[in-house]
Amino acid sequence: MGSASPRDHLMKLLEPVVGAEGLDLEDITVTQAGKRRLLRVIVDRDGGVSLDDVADVSQAVSTALDDDDAMGQAAYTLEVSSPGVDRPLTEPRHWRRAAKRLVKAELTDGTVLEGRILAADEGGIDLDVAGAARRLDYEHLTRGRVQVEFRRFDDVDGDEG
């Protein structure tokens, strides 16, 4: 009997399937929903995920699950979606995809900074904190969260008036 968990098996099975559709597999959860199980597959990519992308990857994931019998014979519901705004920013690609967004960044020393991501690369992020640019390497970041804004930064192009 292998030591891999059912979630690990699903991740290994579905990562190449999702990747073939040009998306990143962010997370998988399996929860009980009444008599059925709910398999939630979270996907993302630079530029976001369209409804057509979700439909395409749903079909590919469904086929892979049927071919592998990974979910067994019991009924389940497959839900494919993109991450919500409350998803923690933990990987360089998460920070890159949040460029221009207002975030709270938690540092390894316990400090929490709030600012707008100016840029993100493989080494870290440039964060505008109260008008001053600050470079934060990923090794000093534990995670971040996008802050909900009712008026986004890129909406302020002088359209008052």
Short mmCIF file of C-alpha atoms in Angstrom, two decimals:
data_model
loop_
_atom_site.label_atom_id
_atom_site.label_comp_id
_atom_site.label_asym_id
_atom_site.label_seq_id
_atom_site.Cartn_x
_atom_site.Cartn_y
_atom_site.Cartn_z
CA MET A 1 0.00 0.00 0.00
CA GLY A 2 1.47 3.36 -1.00
CA SER A 3 1.99 6.21 1.42
CA ALA A 4 0.61 8.87 -0.92
CA SER A 5 -2.64 10.45 0.23
CA PRO A 6 -5.67 10.52 -2.08
CA ARG A 7 -5.11 14.29 -2.49
CA ASP A 8 -1.46 13.71 -3.49
CA HIS A 9 -2.58 11.11 -6.02
CA LEU A 10 -5.13 13.54 -7.49
CA MET A 11 -2.54 16.33 -7.66
CA LYS A 12 -0.08 14.08 -9.52
CA LEU A 13 -2.82 12.87 -11.86
CA LEU A 14 -4.35 16.25 -12.65
CA GLU A 15 -1.33 18.58 -12.71
CA PRO A 16 -0.24 17.50 -16.24
CA VAL A 17 -3.87 17.50 -17.43
CA VAL A 18 -4.41 21.07 -16.24
CA GLY A 19 -0.97 22.09 -17.53
CA ALA A 20 -1.83 20.75 -20.99
CA GLU A 21 -4.70 23.28 -21.02
CA GLY A 22 -2.20 26.10 -20.31
CA LEU A 23 -3.22 26.51 -16.66
CA ASP A 24 -1.62 26.00 -13.26
CA LEU A 25 -3.20 23.60 -10.78
CA GLU A 26 -3.40 25.64 -7.58
CA ASP A 27 -5.28 23.33 -5.24
CA ILE A 28 -7.57 20.32 -4.93
CA THR A 29 -10.00 19.59 -2.11
CA VAL A 30 -12.37 16.70 -1.62
CA THR A 31 -15.22 17.24 0.85
CA GLN A 32 -18.34 15.33 1.74
CA ALA A 33 -21.53 17.06 0.53
CA GLY A 34 -24.45 14.99 1.77
CA LYS A 35 -24.36 11.59 0.09
CA ARG A 36 -21.93 12.84 -2.55
CA ARG A 37 -18.37 14.05 -2.47
CA LEU A 38 -17.37 17.42 -3.89
CA LEU A 39 -14.07 17.55 -5.77
CA ARG A 40 -13.01 21.19 -6.06
CA VAL A 41 -10.18 21.91 -8.52
CA ILE A 42 -8.67 25.41 -8.42
CA VAL A 43 -6.82 26.59 -11.54
CA ASP A 44 -5.19 29.85 -12.55
CA ARG A 45 -2.81 31.45 -15.03
CA ASP A 46 -1.30 34.80 -15.88
CA GLY A 47 -4.04 36.98 -17.34
CA GLY A 48 -6.79 35.10 -15.51
CA VAL A 49 -9.12 32.26 -16.37
CA SER A 50 -12.14 32.58 -18.68
CA LEU A 51 -15.35 30.55 -18.57
CA ASP A 52 -14.22 28.79 -21.75
CA ASP A 53 -10.96 27.83 -19.98
CA VAL A 54 -12.97 26.42 -17.07
CA ALA A 55 -15.19 24.42 -19.44
CA ASP A 56 -12.19 23.02 -21.34
CA VAL A 57 -10.25 22.04 -18.24
CA SER A 58 -13.41 20.58 -16.63
CA GLN A 59 -13.82 18.24 -19.58
CA ALA A 60 -10.15 17.23 -19.54
CA VAL A 61 -10.16 16.66 -15.76
CA SER A 62 -13.38 14.63 -15.96
CA THR A 63 -11.90 12.39 -18.65
CA ALA A 64 -8.68 11.88 -16.67
CA LEU A 65 -10.65 11.01 -13.53
CA ASP A 66 -12.80 8.50 -15.42
CA ASP A 67 -9.76 6.87 -17.05
CA ASP A 68 -7.90 6.57 -13.74
CA ASP A 69 -10.89 5.74 -11.52
CA ALA A 70 -9.25 8.08 -8.98
CA MET A 71 -12.58 9.01 -7.39
CA GLY A 72 -13.83 5.41 -7.22
CA GLN A 73 -17.35 4.31 -8.01
CA ALA A 74 -19.20 6.56 -5.54
CA ALA A 75 -20.96 9.65 -6.92
CA TYR A 76 -19.12 12.96 -6.81
CA THR A 77 -19.50 16.46 -8.13
CA LEU A 78 -16.62 18.12 -9.98
CA GLU A 79 -16.22 21.87 -9.52
CA VAL A 80 -13.50 23.73 -11.41
CA SER A 81 -12.88 27.39 -10.63
CA SER A 82 -10.25 30.07 -10.30
CA PRO A 83 -8.95 31.18 -6.91
CA GLY A 84 -10.93 33.81 -5.04
CA VAL A 85 -9.62 37.10 -3.78
CA ASP A 86 -9.10 35.54 -0.35
CA ARG A 87 -6.48 33.06 -1.64
CA PRO A 88 -3.20 33.63 0.22
CA LEU A 89 -0.27 34.78 -1.90
CA THR A 90 2.42 32.21 -1.21
CA GLU A 91 4.14 31.49 -4.54
CA PRO A 92 6.01 33.91 -6.82
CA ARG A 93 3.32 33.41 -9.50
CA HIS A 94 0.62 34.48 -7.00
CA TRP A 95 2.45 37.74 -6.27
CA ARG A 96 3.08 38.33 -10.01
CA ARG A 97 -0.60 37.84 -10.81
CA ALA A 98 -1.51 40.36 -8.10
CA ALA A 99 0.58 43.17 -9.66
CA LYS A 100 -1.00 46.61 -9.18
CA ARG A 101 -3.23 45.23 -6.42
CA LEU A 102 -3.29 46.45 -2.83
CA VAL A 103 -2.01 43.72 -0.49
CA LYS A 104 -1.14 43.02 3.12
CA ALA A 105 2.22 41.28 3.20
CA GLU A 106 3.29 39.24 6.23
CA LEU A 107 7.04 39.13 6.76
CA THR A 108 9.05 36.41 8.49
CA ASP A 109 9.90 38.82 11.36
CA GLY A 110 6.18 39.24 12.15
CA THR A 111 5.85 42.65 10.49
CA VAL A 112 2.78 43.27 8.34
CA LEU A 113 3.02 45.81 5.52
CA GLU A 114 0.18 47.14 3.42
CA GLY A 115 0.95 48.47 -0.01
CA ARG A 116 0.49 48.14 -3.73
CA ILE A 117 2.54 45.61 -5.70
CA LEU A 118 4.52 47.58 -8.27
CA ALA A 119 6.25 44.53 -9.76
CA ALA A 120 7.06 40.91 -8.96
CA ASP A 121 9.79 38.70 -10.35
CA GLU A 122 11.40 35.39 -9.40
CA GLY A 123 13.36 36.99 -6.54
CA GLY A 124 10.71 39.07 -4.82
CA ILE A 125 8.30 41.98 -5.06
CA ASP A 126 8.50 45.75 -5.23
CA LEU A 127 5.86 47.15 -2.90
CA ASP A 128 4.70 50.77 -2.69
CA VAL A 129 4.23 51.40 1.02
CA ALA A 130 2.84 54.88 1.73
CA GLY A 131 4.45 56.30 -1.41
CA ALA A 132 7.87 54.70 -0.89
CA ALA A 133 8.99 51.72 -2.98
CA ARG A 134 10.31 48.82 -0.94
CA ARG A 135 11.91 45.62 -2.23
CA LEU A 136 10.91 42.42 -0.42
CA ASP A 137 12.60 39.13 -1.26
CA TYR A 138 10.42 36.02 -1.11
CA GLU A 139 12.64 34.58 1.63
CA HIS A 140 11.40 37.42 3.88
CA LEU A 141 7.71 36.97 3.00
CA THR A 142 5.50 34.35 4.61
CA ARG A 143 2.32 35.19 2.71
CA GLY A 144 0.12 38.00 1.53
CA ARG A 145 -3.53 38.77 0.95
CA VAL A 146 -5.11 40.95 -1.70
CA GLN A 147 -7.17 43.70 -0.11
CA VAL A 148 -10.64 44.37 -1.50
CA GLU A 149 -10.88 47.81 -3.09
CA PHE A 150 -14.06 49.44 -4.27
CA ARG A 151 -12.06 51.71 -6.56
CA ARG A 152 -9.05 50.02 -8.14
CA PHE A 153 -5.73 51.78 -8.71
CA ASP A 154 -6.04 51.59 -12.49
CA ASP A 155 -9.51 53.21 -12.34
CA VAL A 156 -7.97 56.50 -11.16
CA ASP A 157 -6.97 57.89 -14.55
CA GLY A 158 -8.37 61.35 -14.07
CA ASP A 159 -11.98 60.38 -14.78
CA GLU A 160 -13.31 62.70 -12.07
CA GLY A 161 -15.15 65.61 -13.46
#
